[in-house]
Amino acid sequence: MPNIRDHIPANLPQEVFTDLVSMPGCRIERILSRGQTSPESGWYDQDEHEWVLLLEGASELTFEDGEVVRLGPGDYLNIPAHRRHRVSWTDPEQTSVWLAVFYG
Amino acid sequence: MPNIRDHIPANLPQEVFTDLVSMPGCRIERILSRGQTSPESGWYDQDEHEWVLLLEGASELTFEDGEVVRLGPGDYLNIPAHRRHRVSWTDPEQTSVWLAVFYG
């Protein structure tokens, strides 16, 4: 039985993205972060909607429209397609475990 | 910021299903169980695939082909469309919090 906490490395020099489901119209991904952020210059601008749940850790998303949201364990939100955003902070002291569902 | 642990009642006389995302081709649902099981007589036989993650609690799924899987926190599995299954046990002493993604 696979577990969402399987294979979390002790050191995380870069983010780790793992597809759990990949189908047309629906992709489920686990993302591990530890201190990483999106490049300062870049916004995610996605063709798909994204529903994201922070399972563990602490992170922050910033939207191009100025909204900033801080996420703790269990917090979730929906990011409509083409709502530009970036990961502006992830806690460097613990691993953030995200579950992201891309759809539509 | 909504949290996946919001609105978990102290008493749970029946299972609680909450749609978090509902779109053609992708539906995300939170399910709360506490001791409930599927009816003895019935199998879930779904037109969609289901990816299910047990966030908290302890539960058991039984498949028509005889496979029985016990799930603890963080365990997940994929149930292809029309693979008949039922929830054969959920811990009556704690609330099981499931995240289910129906797709395809």
PDB file of C-alpha atoms in Angstrom:
ATOM      1  CA  MET A   1       0.000   0.000   0.000  1.00  0.00           C
ATOM      2  CA  PRO A   2       1.688   3.242  -1.067  1.00  0.00           C
ATOM      3  CA  ASN A   3       1.743   6.086   1.423  1.00  0.00           C
ATOM      4  CA  ILE A   4       1.850   9.803   0.678  1.00  0.00           C
ATOM      5  CA  ARG A   5       4.829  10.082   3.063  1.00  0.00           C
ATOM      6  CA  ASP A   6       6.885   7.425   1.239  1.00  0.00           C
ATOM      7  CA  HIS A   7      10.299   8.372  -0.073  1.00  0.00           C
ATOM      8  CA  ILE A   8      10.661  11.774   1.543  1.00  0.00           C
ATOM      9  CA  PRO A   9      14.400  12.427   1.419  1.00  0.00           C
ATOM     10  CA  ALA A  10      16.206  13.792   4.472  1.00  0.00           C
ATOM     11  CA  ASN A  11      17.831  16.408   2.268  1.00  0.00           C
ATOM     12  CA  LEU A  12      15.956  18.211  -0.419  1.00  0.00           C
ATOM     13  CA  PRO A  13      18.306  20.293  -2.579  1.00  0.00           C
ATOM     14  CA  GLN A  14      15.484  20.848  -5.042  1.00  0.00           C
ATOM     15  CA  GLU A  15      11.740  20.335  -5.180  1.00  0.00           C
ATOM     16  CA  VAL A  16      10.537  16.833  -6.018  1.00  0.00           C
ATOM     17  CA  PHE A  17       7.467  16.349  -8.214  1.00  0.00           C
ATOM     18  CA  THR A  18       5.830  12.912  -8.416  1.00  0.00           C
ATOM     19  CA  ASP A  19       2.846  12.097 -10.609  1.00  0.00           C
ATOM     20  CA  LEU A  20       0.409   9.833  -8.759  1.00  0.00           C
ATOM     21  CA  VAL A  21      -2.287   9.880 -11.429  1.00  0.00           C
ATOM     22  CA  SER A  22      -1.860  11.168 -14.960  1.00  0.00           C
ATOM     23  CA  MET A  23      -4.873  11.108 -17.226  1.00  0.00           C
ATOM     24  CA  PRO A  24      -6.285  13.537 -19.792  1.00  0.00           C
ATOM     25  CA  GLY A  25      -8.300  16.051 -17.774  1.00  0.00           C
ATOM     26  CA  CYS A  26      -6.943  15.030 -14.379  1.00  0.00           C
ATOM     27  CA  ARG A  27      -3.436  14.832 -12.967  1.00  0.00           C
ATOM     28  CA  ILE A  28      -2.599  14.258  -9.309  1.00  0.00           C
ATOM     29  CA  GLU A  29       0.856  15.224  -8.169  1.00  0.00           C
ATOM     30  CA  ARG A  30       2.779  15.136  -4.908  1.00  0.00           C
ATOM     31  CA  ILE A  31       5.220  18.002  -4.450  1.00  0.00           C
ATOM     32  CA  LEU A  32       7.947  18.160  -1.798  1.00  0.00           C
ATOM     33  CA  SER A  33       9.523  21.528  -0.951  1.00  0.00           C
ATOM     34  CA  ARG A  34      11.979  22.615   1.690  1.00  0.00           C
ATOM     35  CA  GLY A  35      12.909  26.255   1.454  1.00  0.00           C
ATOM     36  CA  GLN A  36      12.497  26.428  -2.335  1.00  0.00           C
ATOM     37  CA  THR A  37      10.447  29.123  -3.995  1.00  0.00           C
ATOM     38  CA  SER A  38       9.429  29.828  -7.574  1.00  0.00           C
ATOM     39  CA  PRO A  39      11.925  31.918  -9.524  1.00  0.00           C
ATOM     40  CA  GLU A  40      11.498  35.608  -8.610  1.00  0.00           C
ATOM     41  CA  SER A  41      10.900  36.500 -12.220  1.00  0.00           C
ATOM     42  CA  GLY A  42       8.323  33.876 -13.032  1.00  0.00           C
ATOM     43  CA  TRP A  43       4.623  33.282 -12.506  1.00  0.00           C
ATOM     44  CA  TYR A  44       2.884  29.985 -12.950  1.00  0.00           C
ATOM     45  CA  ASP A  45       0.296  30.585 -15.659  1.00  0.00           C
ATOM     46  CA  GLN A  46      -1.477  27.295 -16.161  1.00  0.00           C
ATOM     47  CA  ASP A  47      -3.987  26.135 -18.729  1.00  0.00           C
ATOM     48  CA  GLU A  48      -5.563  23.863 -16.105  1.00  0.00           C
ATOM     49  CA  HIS A  49      -7.260  24.613 -12.821  1.00  0.00           C
ATOM     50  CA  GLU A  50      -5.310  23.494  -9.778  1.00  0.00           C
ATOM     51  CA  TRP A  51      -6.700  22.349  -6.446  1.00  0.00           C
ATOM     52  CA  VAL A  52      -3.901  22.269  -3.918  1.00  0.00           C
ATOM     53  CA  LEU A  53      -3.789  20.876  -0.375  1.00  0.00           C
ATOM     54  CA  LEU A  54      -0.851  21.330   1.945  1.00  0.00           C
ATOM     55  CA  LEU A  55      -0.581  18.055   3.852  1.00  0.00           C
ATOM     56  CA  GLU A  56       2.398  19.008   6.019  1.00  0.00           C
ATOM     57  CA  GLY A  57       4.707  21.955   6.481  1.00  0.00           C
ATOM     58  CA  ALA A  58       4.275  25.671   5.983  1.00  0.00           C
ATOM     59  CA  SER A  59       4.222  27.597   2.724  1.00  0.00           C
ATOM     60  CA  GLU A  60       3.095  30.816   1.108  1.00  0.00           C
ATOM     61  CA  LEU A  61       1.600  31.574  -2.281  1.00  0.00           C
ATOM     62  CA  THR A  62       1.583  35.010  -3.863  1.00  0.00           C
ATOM     63  CA  PHE A  63      -0.763  35.965  -6.670  1.00  0.00           C
ATOM     64  CA  GLU A  64      -0.048  38.519  -9.364  1.00  0.00           C
ATOM     65  CA  ASP A  65      -3.063  40.518  -8.161  1.00  0.00           C
ATOM     66  CA  GLY A  66      -1.298  41.031  -4.817  1.00  0.00           C
ATOM     67  CA  GLU A  67      -3.035  38.435  -2.666  1.00  0.00           C
ATOM     68  CA  VAL A  68      -0.727  36.508  -0.385  1.00  0.00           C
ATOM     69  CA  VAL A  69      -1.875  33.317   1.334  1.00  0.00           C
ATOM     70  CA  ARG A  70      -0.058  31.440   4.037  1.00  0.00           C
ATOM     71  CA  LEU A  71      -0.783  27.710   4.236  1.00  0.00           C
ATOM     72  CA  GLY A  72      -0.424  25.316   7.146  1.00  0.00           C
ATOM     73  CA  PRO A  73      -1.238  21.618   7.422  1.00  0.00           C
ATOM     74  CA  GLY A  74      -4.647  20.797   5.944  1.00  0.00           C
ATOM     75  CA  ASP A  75      -5.191  24.162   4.263  1.00  0.00           C
ATOM     76  CA  TYR A  76      -6.382  23.973   0.682  1.00  0.00           C
ATOM     77  CA  LEU A  77      -7.384  26.288  -2.101  1.00  0.00           C
ATOM     78  CA  ASN A  78      -8.438  26.305  -5.693  1.00  0.00           C
ATOM     79  CA  ILE A  79      -6.421  28.198  -8.287  1.00  0.00           C
ATOM     80  CA  PRO A  80      -8.387  28.821 -11.480  1.00  0.00           C
ATOM     81  CA  ALA A  81      -6.590  28.379 -14.791  1.00  0.00           C
ATOM     82  CA  HIS A  82      -4.451  31.382 -15.714  1.00  0.00           C
ATOM     83  CA  ARG A  83      -4.597  32.959 -12.269  1.00  0.00           C
ATOM     84  CA  ARG A  84      -0.923  33.805 -12.079  1.00  0.00           C
ATOM     85  CA  HIS A  85       0.809  32.748  -8.900  1.00  0.00           C
ATOM     86  CA  ARG A  86       4.123  31.758  -7.440  1.00  0.00           C
ATOM     87  CA  VAL A  87       5.364  29.919  -4.388  1.00  0.00           C
ATOM     88  CA  SER A  88       6.854  32.848  -2.486  1.00  0.00           C
ATOM     89  CA  TRP A  89       8.018  30.947   0.587  1.00  0.00           C
ATOM     90  CA  THR A  90       8.349  27.423   1.930  1.00  0.00           C
ATOM     91  CA  ASP A  91       9.635  26.644   5.399  1.00  0.00           C
ATOM     92  CA  PRO A  92      13.345  25.731   5.221  1.00  0.00           C
ATOM     93  CA  GLU A  93      13.143  23.892   8.556  1.00  0.00           C
ATOM     94  CA  GLN A  94      10.628  21.229   7.540  1.00  0.00           C
ATOM     95  CA  THR A  95       9.480  19.511   4.394  1.00  0.00           C
ATOM     96  CA  SER A  96       6.248  20.798   2.904  1.00  0.00           C
ATOM     97  CA  VAL A  97       4.185  18.008   1.362  1.00  0.00           C
ATOM     98  CA  TRP A  98       1.665  19.240  -1.203  1.00  0.00           C
ATOM     99  CA  LEU A  99      -1.042  17.395  -3.022  1.00  0.00           C
ATOM    100  CA  ALA A 100      -1.992  19.101  -6.273  1.00  0.00           C
ATOM    101  CA  VAL A 101      -4.851  18.085  -8.555  1.00  0.00           C
ATOM    102  CA  PHE A 102      -4.763  19.657 -12.023  1.00  0.00           C
ATOM    103  CA  TYR A 103      -8.044  19.414 -13.895  1.00  0.00           C
ATOM    104  CA  GLY A 104     -10.230  20.888 -16.602  1.00  0.00           C
TER     105      GLY A 104
ATOM    106  CA  MET B   1      -8.418  29.669   4.090  1.00  0.00           C
ATOM    107  CA  PRO B   2     -10.453  26.464   4.214  1.00  0.00           C
ATOM    108  CA  ASN B   3      -8.914  23.472   5.968  1.00  0.00           C
ATOM    109  CA  ILE B   4      -9.559  19.791   5.265  1.00  0.00           C
ATOM    110  CA  ARG B   5     -10.250  19.327   9.005  1.00  0.00           C
ATOM    111  CA  ASP B   6     -12.935  22.041   9.133  1.00  0.00           C
ATOM    112  CA  HIS B   7     -16.407  21.102  10.337  1.00  0.00           C
ATOM    113  CA  ILE B   8     -15.666  17.614  11.599  1.00  0.00           C
ATOM    114  CA  PRO B   9     -18.594  16.897  13.918  1.00  0.00           C
ATOM    115  CA  ALA B  10     -17.980  15.319  17.321  1.00  0.00           C
ATOM    116  CA  ASN B  11     -20.712  12.802  16.599  1.00  0.00           C
ATOM    117  CA  LEU B  12     -21.099  11.185  13.237  1.00  0.00           C
ATOM    118  CA  PRO B  13     -24.328   9.173  13.042  1.00  0.00           C
ATOM    119  CA  GLN B  14     -23.829   8.825   9.298  1.00  0.00           C
ATOM    120  CA  GLU B  15     -21.084   9.405   6.779  1.00  0.00           C
ATOM    121  CA  VAL B  16     -20.642  12.974   5.546  1.00  0.00           C
ATOM    122  CA  PHE B  17     -19.763  13.656   1.902  1.00  0.00           C
ATOM    123  CA  THR B  18     -18.593  17.123   0.862  1.00  0.00           C
ATOM    124  CA  ASP B  19     -17.765  18.137  -2.692  1.00  0.00           C
ATOM    125  CA  LEU B  20     -14.671  20.337  -2.773  1.00  0.00           C
ATOM    126  CA  VAL B  21     -14.399  20.498  -6.563  1.00  0.00           C
ATOM    127  CA  SER B  22     -17.068  19.411  -9.006  1.00  0.00           C
ATOM    128  CA  MET B  23     -16.286  19.664 -12.688  1.00  0.00           C
ATOM    129  CA  PRO B  24     -16.947  17.401 -15.677  1.00  0.00           C
ATOM    130  CA  GLY B  25     -14.156  14.832 -15.626  1.00  0.00           C
ATOM    131  CA  CYS B  26     -12.924  15.620 -12.113  1.00  0.00           C
ATOM    132  CA  ARG B  27     -14.625  15.667  -8.746  1.00  0.00           C
ATOM    133  CA  ILE B  28     -12.850  16.018  -5.409  1.00  0.00           C
ATOM    134  CA  GLU B  29     -14.727  14.918  -2.336  1.00  0.00           C
ATOM    135  CA  ARG B  30     -14.039  14.767   1.376  1.00  0.00           C
ATOM    136  CA  ILE B  31     -15.632  11.839   3.168  1.00  0.00           C
ATOM    137  CA  LEU B  32     -15.952  11.472   6.943  1.00  0.00           C
ATOM    138  CA  SER B  33     -16.656   8.027   8.432  1.00  0.00           C
ATOM    139  CA  ARG B  34     -16.791   6.740  11.965  1.00  0.00           C
ATOM    140  CA  GLY B  35     -17.732   3.101  12.199  1.00  0.00           C
ATOM    141  CA  GLN B  36     -19.908   3.157   9.075  1.00  0.00           C
ATOM    142  CA  THR B  37     -19.508   0.602   6.312  1.00  0.00           C
ATOM    143  CA  SER B  38     -21.101   0.111   2.917  1.00  0.00           C
ATOM    144  CA  PRO B  39     -24.317  -1.929   2.974  1.00  0.00           C
ATOM    145  CA  GLU B  40     -23.462  -5.645   3.171  1.00  0.00           C
ATOM    146  CA  SER B  41     -25.395  -6.325   0.015  1.00  0.00           C
ATOM    147  CA  GLY B  42     -23.942  -3.634  -2.161  1.00  0.00           C
ATOM    148  CA  TRP B  43     -20.794  -2.974  -4.141  1.00  0.00           C
ATOM    149  CA  TYR B  44     -19.697   0.388  -5.424  1.00  0.00           C
ATOM    150  CA  ASP B  45     -19.544   0.000  -9.198  1.00  0.00           C
ATOM    151  CA  GLN B  46     -18.471   3.357 -10.556  1.00  0.00           C
ATOM    152  CA  ASP B  47     -18.242   4.716 -14.073  1.00  0.00           C
ATOM    153  CA  GLU B  48     -15.282   6.864 -13.015  1.00  0.00           C
ATOM    154  CA  HIS B  49     -11.870   5.980 -11.691  1.00  0.00           C
ATOM    155  CA  GLU B  50     -11.315   6.887  -8.055  1.00  0.00           C
ATOM    156  CA  TRP B  51      -8.058   7.867  -6.397  1.00  0.00           C
ATOM    157  CA  VAL B  52      -8.500   7.760  -2.660  1.00  0.00           C
ATOM    158  CA  LEU B  53      -6.229   8.943   0.153  1.00  0.00           C
ATOM    159  CA  LEU B  54      -6.939   8.286   3.815  1.00  0.00           C
ATOM    160  CA  LEU B  55      -5.814  11.444   5.602  1.00  0.00           C
ATOM    161  CA  GLU B  56      -6.660  10.316   9.126  1.00  0.00           C
ATOM    162  CA  GLY B  57      -8.167   7.293  10.831  1.00  0.00           C
ATOM    163  CA  ALA B  58      -8.237   3.613   9.963  1.00  0.00           C
ATOM    164  CA  SER B  59     -10.374   1.876   7.363  1.00  0.00           C
ATOM    165  CA  GLU B  60     -10.653  -1.219   5.235  1.00  0.00           C
ATOM    166  CA  LEU B  61     -11.758  -1.751   1.668  1.00  0.00           C
ATOM    167  CA  THR B  62     -12.859  -5.098   0.271  1.00  0.00           C
ATOM    168  CA  PHE B  63     -12.957  -5.845  -3.435  1.00  0.00           C
ATOM    169  CA  GLU B  64     -15.306  -8.273  -5.131  1.00  0.00           C
ATOM    170  CA  ASP B  65     -12.284 -10.272  -6.315  1.00  0.00           C
ATOM    171  CA  GLY B  66     -11.438 -11.007  -2.672  1.00  0.00           C
ATOM    172  CA  GLU B  67      -8.664  -8.482  -2.059  1.00  0.00           C
ATOM    173  CA  VAL B  68      -8.864  -6.736   1.295  1.00  0.00           C
ATOM    174  CA  VAL B  69      -6.799  -3.629   1.998  1.00  0.00           C
ATOM    175  CA  ARG B  70      -6.375  -1.948   5.348  1.00  0.00           C
ATOM    176  CA  LEU B  71      -5.602   1.788   5.215  1.00  0.00           C
ATOM    177  CA  GLY B  72      -3.920   4.000   7.776  1.00  0.00           C
ATOM    178  CA  PRO B  73      -3.055   7.689   7.658  1.00  0.00           C
ATOM    179  CA  GLY B  74      -1.437   8.670   4.372  1.00  0.00           C
ATOM    180  CA  ASP B  75      -2.201   5.419   2.553  1.00  0.00           C
ATOM    181  CA  TYR B  76      -3.645   5.832  -0.906  1.00  0.00           C
ATOM    182  CA  LEU B  77      -4.767   3.693  -3.792  1.00  0.00           C
ATOM    183  CA  ASN B  78      -6.335   3.907  -7.198  1.00  0.00           C
ATOM    184  CA  ILE B  79      -9.596   2.119  -7.921  1.00  0.00           C
ATOM    185  CA  PRO B  80     -10.214   1.727 -11.660  1.00  0.00           C
ATOM    186  CA  ALA B  81     -13.745   2.317 -12.952  1.00  0.00           C
ATOM    187  CA  HIS B  82     -16.019  -0.680 -12.398  1.00  0.00           C
ATOM    188  CA  ARG B  83     -13.675  -2.423  -9.998  1.00  0.00           C
ATOM    189  CA  ARG B  84     -16.338  -3.364  -7.491  1.00  0.00           C
ATOM    190  CA  HIS B  85     -15.542  -2.556  -3.904  1.00  0.00           C
ATOM    191  CA  ARG B  86     -17.070  -1.710  -0.564  1.00  0.00           C
ATOM    192  CA  VAL B  87     -15.960  -0.064   2.640  1.00  0.00           C
ATOM    193  CA  SER B  88     -15.885  -3.123   4.881  1.00  0.00           C
ATOM    194  CA  TRP B  89     -14.707  -1.425   8.073  1.00  0.00           C
ATOM    195  CA  THR B  90     -14.007   2.021   9.495  1.00  0.00           C
ATOM    196  CA  ASP B  91     -12.687   2.578  12.988  1.00  0.00           C
ATOM    197  CA  PRO B  92     -15.580   3.405  15.342  1.00  0.00           C
ATOM    198  CA  GLU B  93     -13.192   5.058  17.822  1.00  0.00           C
ATOM    199  CA  GLN B  94     -11.915   7.824  15.562  1.00  0.00           C
ATOM    200  CA  THR B  95     -13.065   9.743  12.522  1.00  0.00           C
ATOM    201  CA  SER B  96     -11.639   8.621   9.220  1.00  0.00           C
ATOM    202  CA  VAL B  97     -11.035  11.531   6.865  1.00  0.00           C
ATOM    203  CA  TRP B  98     -10.847  10.486   3.205  1.00  0.00           C
ATOM    204  CA  LEU B  99      -9.970  12.498   0.166  1.00  0.00           C
ATOM    205  CA  ALA B 100     -11.416  11.000  -3.004  1.00  0.00           C
ATOM    206  CA  VAL B 101     -10.740  12.192  -6.546  1.00  0.00           C
ATOM    207  CA  PHE B 102     -13.122  10.827  -9.179  1.00  0.00           C
ATOM    208  CA  TYR B 103     -11.866  11.249 -12.718  1.00  0.00           C
ATOM    209  CA  GLY B 104     -12.025   9.971 -16.279  1.00  0.00           C
TER     210      GLY B 104
END
